[in-house]
Amino acid sequence: AEGGSAEAGKTKSATCAACHGMDGNSVNPEWPKLAGQHESYIVKQLMNFKNDERVNATMTPQAKPLSDQDMADLAAYFSSQAVKPGEADQAKVTLGEQVYKGGNNASGVAACAACHGPTGAGNPASNFPSLHGQQTTYVKNQLMAFRKGERANDAGKMMRNIAANMTDAEIDAVAEYIAGL
Ligand code: HEM
Ligand code: HEM
């Protein structure tokens, strides 16, 4: 986001740190890491929570009082932090890697790498979020929420259409692969 100050964001991030970690590396697997995430994506999510376009009982009240400047500053701060990768369950990474890199032609699952990149870096210009090192449980929860249509803030239904065709086993495996990316 334009005009975000990482220094100001650091000061404003004290309440966020309780869940997302001081440096944006959360510890609880249900809470997403924000470290290294693109500024534009963080701002979009905070706007979506504030406008009730993305609904979450925990985050909605956090986002409501934030001004545009607060969002830009918080995004600049968390984006400037280095993400610490997690550990993948090695029993699941073979299927996870296959889904991530190749999708599933038979069931119509697009390759994640096409948008999120081979290393999970995403693409800030298109607002495709970074996924690498993201918490396994958080990723699973998001894919299941997209599949059920409970998370519906993806432009053009990109993620809802993909998740709709994913099996539980594919979701589980790709989440493990992403954690270790
Ligand atoms: C999700 C930022 C405070 C718990 C998110 C996301 C952002 C964010 C950008 C979306 C991440 C993504 O899509 O990858 C912030 C900021 C905060 C804050 C800037 C401070 C102003 C908190 C606090 C808690 C919390 C205090 C815990 C009490 C969560 C949870 C999610 C989330 C559980 C995932 C929601 C879901 O499953 O859809 N937060 N957060 N956050 N945050 Fe926060
Ligand atoms: C968001 C996973 C394929 C575009 C996400 C999120 C996850 C995810 C977990 C939420 C990130 C977060 O909350 O931090 C996957 C997986 C894929 C896949 C596992 C393959 C099976 C794709 C493809 C595209 C795409 C092929 C582009 C056509 C997006 C976009 C968002 C997103 C635009 C952000 C939605 C928003 O603004 O809230 N993806 N993705 N993804 N993905 Fe994917």
CSV table of C-alpha atoms and ligand atoms in Angstrom, one decimal:
chain,number,residue,atom,x,y,z
A,1,ALA,CA,0.0,0.0,0.0
A,2,GLU,CA,1.2,3.5,-0.7
A,3,GLY,CA,2.2,5.6,2.2
A,4,GLY,CA,2.6,2.8,4.8
A,5,SER,CA,5.3,3.3,7.4
A,6,ALA,CA,6.8,0.1,8.8
A,7,GLU,CA,8.0,2.0,11.8
A,8,ALA,CA,4.5,3.4,12.6
A,9,GLY,CA,3.1,-0.1,11.9
A,10,LYS,CA,5.4,-1.7,14.5
A,11,THR,CA,4.0,0.7,17.2
A,12,LYS,CA,0.4,-0.1,16.1
A,13,SER,CA,1.0,-3.8,16.0
A,14,ALA,CA,1.1,-4.6,19.7
A,15,THR,CA,-2.5,-6.0,19.9
A,16,CYS,CA,-2.0,-8.0,16.7
A,17,ALA,CA,1.2,-9.5,18.1
A,18,ALA,CA,-0.7,-11.4,20.7
A,19,CYS,CA,-2.0,-13.7,18.0
A,20,HIS,CA,0.1,-13.1,14.9
A,21,GLY,CA,3.5,-12.9,16.8
A,22,MET,CA,5.7,-9.8,17.3
A,23,ASP,CA,7.4,-10.5,14.0
A,24,GLY,CA,4.3,-11.8,12.2
A,25,ASN,CA,5.3,-15.4,12.7
A,26,SER,CA,2.3,-16.8,14.6
A,27,VAL,CA,2.6,-19.8,16.9
A,28,ASN,CA,-0.9,-21.1,17.0
A,29,PRO,CA,-1.6,-23.1,13.8
A,30,GLU,CA,-5.0,-21.6,13.3
A,31,TRP,CA,-3.6,-18.0,13.2
A,32,PRO,CA,-2.0,-17.0,10.0
A,33,LYS,CA,1.6,-15.8,9.7
A,34,LEU,CA,1.7,-12.2,8.3
A,35,ALA,CA,5.4,-12.0,8.0
A,36,GLY,CA,6.5,-11.5,4.4
A,37,GLN,CA,3.0,-11.2,3.2
A,38,HIS,CA,2.4,-8.6,0.4
A,39,GLU,CA,1.3,-5.2,1.7
A,40,SER,CA,-1.5,-5.0,-0.9
A,41,TYR,CA,-2.9,-8.3,0.2
A,42,ILE,CA,-2.8,-7.5,3.9
A,43,VAL,CA,-4.6,-4.2,3.3
A,44,LYS,CA,-7.2,-5.9,1.1
A,45,GLN,CA,-8.0,-8.5,3.8
A,46,LEU,CA,-8.2,-5.8,6.6
A,47,MET,CA,-10.6,-3.8,4.3
A,48,ASN,CA,-12.6,-7.0,3.7
A,49,PHE,CA,-13.0,-7.7,7.4
A,50,LYS,CA,-13.9,-4.1,8.1
A,51,ASN,CA,-16.6,-4.1,5.3
A,52,ASP,CA,-17.9,-7.6,6.3
A,53,GLU,CA,-16.8,-9.0,2.9
A,54,ARG,CA,-14.7,-11.6,4.9
A,55,VAL,CA,-16.3,-12.7,8.1
A,56,ASN,CA,-14.4,-13.9,11.1
A,57,ALA,CA,-15.5,-13.5,14.7
A,58,THR,CA,-12.0,-12.8,15.9
A,59,MET,CA,-10.7,-10.5,13.1
A,60,THR,CA,-13.9,-8.5,12.4
A,61,PRO,CA,-13.7,-6.5,15.7
A,62,GLN,CA,-9.9,-6.0,15.2
A,63,ALA,CA,-10.4,-4.5,11.8
A,64,LYS,CA,-13.4,-2.3,12.4
A,65,PRO,CA,-11.5,0.6,14.2
A,66,LEU,CA,-8.6,0.7,11.8
A,67,SER,CA,-8.2,3.7,9.5
A,68,ASP,CA,-6.8,3.4,6.0
A,69,GLN,CA,-3.5,4.8,7.3
A,70,ASP,CA,-3.4,2.2,10.2
A,71,MET,CA,-3.9,-0.6,7.6
A,72,ALA,CA,-1.2,0.7,5.4
A,73,ASP,CA,1.3,1.0,8.3
A,74,LEU,CA,0.4,-2.4,9.7
A,75,ALA,CA,0.8,-4.0,6.3
A,76,ALA,CA,4.2,-2.2,5.8
A,77,TYR,CA,5.4,-3.5,9.1
A,78,PHE,CA,4.3,-7.2,8.8
A,79,SER,CA,5.4,-7.3,5.1
A,80,SER,CA,8.9,-6.2,6.1
A,81,GLN,CA,9.4,-9.2,8.5
A,82,ALA,CA,10.9,-12.5,7.4
A,83,VAL,CA,8.6,-15.5,7.4
A,84,LYS,CA,9.9,-18.6,9.2
A,85,PRO,CA,8.9,-21.7,7.4
A,86,GLY,CA,7.1,-24.5,9.1
A,87,GLU,CA,7.6,-28.3,8.9
A,88,ALA,CA,5.6,-30.4,6.5
A,89,ASP,CA,4.4,-33.9,7.3
A,90,GLN,CA,6.7,-35.9,5.0
A,91,ALA,CA,4.1,-38.6,4.5
A,92,LYS,CA,1.8,-36.1,2.8
A,93,VAL,CA,4.2,-34.0,0.7
A,94,THR,CA,4.2,-36.2,-2.4
A,95,LEU,CA,0.5,-35.7,-3.0
A,96,GLY,CA,0.8,-32.1,-1.8
A,97,GLU,CA,3.5,-31.3,-4.2
A,98,GLN,CA,1.6,-33.0,-7.1
A,99,VAL,CA,-1.5,-30.9,-6.4
A,100,TYR,CA,0.5,-27.7,-5.8
A,101,LYS,CA,2.5,-27.9,-9.0
A,102,GLY,CA,0.1,-29.8,-11.3
A,103,GLY,CA,-3.4,-29.5,-9.9
A,104,ASN,CA,-5.8,-32.3,-10.8
A,105,ASN,CA,-6.8,-32.3,-14.4
A,106,ALA,CA,-9.4,-35.0,-13.9
A,107,SER,CA,-11.4,-33.1,-11.3
A,108,GLY,CA,-10.6,-29.6,-12.6
A,109,VAL,CA,-8.2,-28.3,-9.9
A,110,ALA,CA,-5.9,-25.7,-11.3
A,111,ALA,CA,-2.2,-25.8,-10.3
A,112,CYS,CA,-1.6,-23.6,-7.3
A,113,ALA,CA,1.8,-22.7,-8.6
A,114,ALA,CA,0.3,-20.9,-11.6
A,115,CYS,CA,-0.9,-18.1,-9.4
A,116,HIS,CA,1.0,-18.6,-6.1
A,117,GLY,CA,4.3,-19.3,-7.8
A,118,PRO,CA,6.6,-22.3,-7.6
A,119,THR,CA,8.1,-21.2,-4.3
A,120,GLY,CA,4.8,-19.8,-2.9
A,121,ALA,CA,5.9,-16.2,-3.2
A,122,GLY,CA,2.6,-15.2,-4.8
A,123,ASN,CA,2.4,-12.1,-7.0
A,124,PRO,CA,1.7,-8.7,-5.5
A,125,ALA,CA,0.8,-7.1,-8.8
A,126,SER,CA,-2.2,-9.5,-9.1
A,127,ASN,CA,-2.9,-9.7,-5.4
A,128,PHE,CA,-2.1,-13.4,-5.3
A,129,PRO,CA,-1.0,-13.9,-1.7
A,130,SER,CA,2.3,-15.4,-0.6
A,131,LEU,CA,1.7,-18.9,0.9
A,132,HIS,CA,5.1,-20.2,1.7
A,133,GLY,CA,5.6,-21.3,5.3
A,134,GLN,CA,1.9,-20.6,6.1
A,135,GLN,CA,0.3,-22.5,9.0
A,136,THR,CA,-1.1,-25.9,8.0
A,137,THR,CA,-4.3,-25.6,9.9
A,138,TYR,CA,-4.9,-22.1,8.8
A,139,VAL,CA,-4.5,-23.1,5.1
A,140,LYS,CA,-6.8,-26.1,5.5
A,141,ASN,CA,-9.4,-23.9,7.2
A,142,GLN,CA,-9.3,-21.4,4.3
A,143,LEU,CA,-9.6,-24.0,1.6
A,144,MET,CA,-12.6,-25.6,3.4
A,145,ALA,CA,-14.1,-22.1,3.9
A,146,PHE,CA,-13.7,-21.4,0.1
A,147,ARG,CA,-15.1,-24.8,-0.7
A,148,LYS,CA,-18.2,-24.2,1.4
A,149,GLY,CA,-18.5,-20.6,0.1
A,150,GLU,CA,-18.1,-19.3,3.6
A,151,ARG,CA,-15.1,-17.3,2.5
A,152,ALA,CA,-16.3,-15.4,-0.5
A,153,ASN,CA,-13.9,-12.4,-0.8
A,154,ASP,CA,-11.9,-13.9,-3.7
A,155,ALA,CA,-12.3,-11.8,-6.8
A,156,GLY,CA,-13.8,-13.8,-9.7
A,157,LYS,CA,-14.4,-16.8,-7.4
A,158,MET,CA,-10.9,-17.9,-8.3
A,159,MET,CA,-10.4,-19.8,-5.0
A,160,ARG,CA,-14.0,-20.9,-4.5
A,161,ASN,CA,-14.0,-22.6,-8.0
A,162,ILE,CA,-10.7,-24.4,-7.3
A,163,ALA,CA,-11.5,-25.5,-3.7
A,164,ALA,CA,-15.0,-26.8,-4.8
A,165,ASN,CA,-13.2,-29.6,-6.7
A,166,MET,CA,-10.7,-30.5,-4.0
A,167,THR,CA,-11.0,-33.6,-1.9
A,168,ASP,CA,-10.3,-33.6,1.8
A,169,ALA,CA,-7.1,-35.6,1.2
A,170,GLU,CA,-5.9,-33.1,-1.4
A,171,ILE,CA,-6.6,-30.1,0.9
A,172,ASP,CA,-4.8,-31.9,3.8
A,173,ALA,CA,-1.8,-32.8,1.6
A,174,VAL,CA,-1.4,-29.4,-0.1
A,175,ALA,CA,-1.6,-27.6,3.2
A,176,GLU,CA,1.4,-29.7,4.5
A,177,TYR,CA,3.4,-29.0,1.3
A,178,ILE,CA,2.7,-25.3,1.7
A,179,ALA,CA,3.8,-25.2,5.3
A,180,GLY,CA,7.2,-26.6,4.3
A,181,LEU,CA,7.6,-24.4,1.2
B,1,HEM,C1,-6.4,-13.2,10.1
B,1,HEM,C2,-4.3,-8.9,10.6
B,1,HEM,C3,-5.2,-8.9,15.3
B,1,HEM,C4,-6.5,-13.6,14.9
B,1,HEM,C5,-5.8,-12.0,9.8
B,1,HEM,C6,-5.5,-11.5,8.4
B,1,HEM,C7,-4.9,-10.3,8.6
B,1,HEM,C8,-4.8,-10.0,10.0
B,1,HEM,C9,-4.3,-9.4,7.5
B,1,HEM,C10,-5.7,-12.3,7.1
B,1,HEM,C11,-4.5,-13.1,6.8
B,1,HEM,C12,-4.5,-13.8,5.5
B,1,HEM,O1,-5.5,-13.7,4.8
B,1,HEM,O2,-3.5,-14.5,5.3
B,1,HEM,C13,-4.4,-8.5,11.9
B,1,HEM,C14,-4.0,-7.2,12.4
B,1,HEM,C15,-4.3,-7.2,13.7
B,1,HEM,C16,-4.8,-8.5,14.1
B,1,HEM,C17,-3.3,-6.1,11.6
B,1,HEM,C18,-4.2,-6.1,14.7
B,1,HEM,C19,-4.7,-4.8,14.4
B,1,HEM,C20,-5.6,-10.2,15.6
B,1,HEM,C21,-5.8,-10.7,17.0
B,1,HEM,C22,-6.2,-12.1,16.9
B,1,HEM,C23,-6.2,-12.4,15.4
B,1,HEM,C24,-5.6,-9.9,18.2
B,1,HEM,C25,-6.5,-13.1,17.9
B,1,HEM,C26,-7.3,-12.7,19.0
B,1,HEM,C27,-6.7,-13.9,13.6
B,1,HEM,C28,-7.2,-15.1,13.0
B,1,HEM,C29,-7.2,-15.0,11.6
B,1,HEM,C30,-6.6,-13.7,11.3
B,1,HEM,C31,-7.8,-16.3,13.8
B,1,HEM,C32,-7.8,-16.0,10.6
B,1,HEM,C33,-9.2,-15.7,10.3
B,1,HEM,C34,-9.8,-16.7,9.4
B,1,HEM,O3,-9.7,-17.9,9.7
B,1,HEM,O4,-10.4,-16.3,8.4
B,1,HEM,N1,-5.4,-11.0,10.7
B,1,HEM,N2,-4.9,-9.3,12.9
B,1,HEM,N3,-5.8,-11.3,14.7
B,1,HEM,N4,-6.3,-13.0,12.5
B,1,HEM,FE1,-5.6,-11.2,12.7
B,2,HEM,C1,-5.9,-17.2,-1.8
B,2,HEM,C2,-4.4,-21.8,-1.7
B,2,HEM,C3,-4.8,-21.9,-6.6
B,2,HEM,C4,-5.6,-17.2,-6.6
B,2,HEM,C5,-5.5,-18.4,-1.4
B,2,HEM,C6,-5.4,-18.8,0.0
B,2,HEM,C7,-5.0,-20.1,0.0
B,2,HEM,C8,-4.8,-20.5,-1.3
B,2,HEM,C9,-4.8,-21.0,1.2
B,2,HEM,C10,-5.7,-17.9,1.2
B,2,HEM,C11,-4.4,-17.3,1.6
B,2,HEM,C12,-4.5,-16.6,2.9
B,2,HEM,O1,-5.6,-16.5,3.5
B,2,HEM,O2,-3.5,-16.1,3.4
B,2,HEM,C13,-4.4,-22.2,-3.0
B,2,HEM,C14,-4.2,-23.6,-3.4
B,2,HEM,C15,-4.3,-23.7,-4.8
B,2,HEM,C16,-4.6,-22.3,-5.3
B,2,HEM,C17,-3.9,-24.7,-2.4
B,2,HEM,C18,-4.3,-24.9,-5.7
B,2,HEM,C19,-5.0,-26.0,-5.3
B,2,HEM,C20,-4.9,-20.7,-7.0
B,2,HEM,C21,-5.0,-20.3,-8.4
B,2,HEM,C22,-5.3,-18.9,-8.4
B,2,HEM,C23,-5.4,-18.5,-7.1
B,2,HEM,C24,-4.8,-21.2,-9.6
B,2,HEM,C25,-5.4,-18.0,-9.6
B,2,HEM,C26,-6.2,-18.4,-10.7
B,2,HEM,C27,-5.8,-16.8,-5.3
B,2,HEM,C28,-6.2,-15.4,-5.0
B,2,HEM,C29,-6.3,-15.4,-3.6
B,2,HEM,C30,-5.9,-16.8,-3.1
B,2,HEM,C31,-6.5,-14.3,-5.9
B,2,HEM,C32,-6.7,-14.2,-2.7
B,2,HEM,C33,-8.2,-14.2,-2.4
B,2,HEM,C34,-8.5,-12.9,-1.6
B,2,HEM,O3,-8.3,-11.8,-2.1
B,2,HEM,O4,-9.0,-13.1,-0.5
B,2,HEM,N1,-5.2,-19.5,-2.2
B,2,HEM,N2,-4.7,-21.5,-4.2
B,2,HEM,N3,-5.2,-19.6,-6.2
B,2,HEM,N4,-5.7,-17.5,-4.2
B,2,HEM,FE1,-5.2,-19.5,-4.2
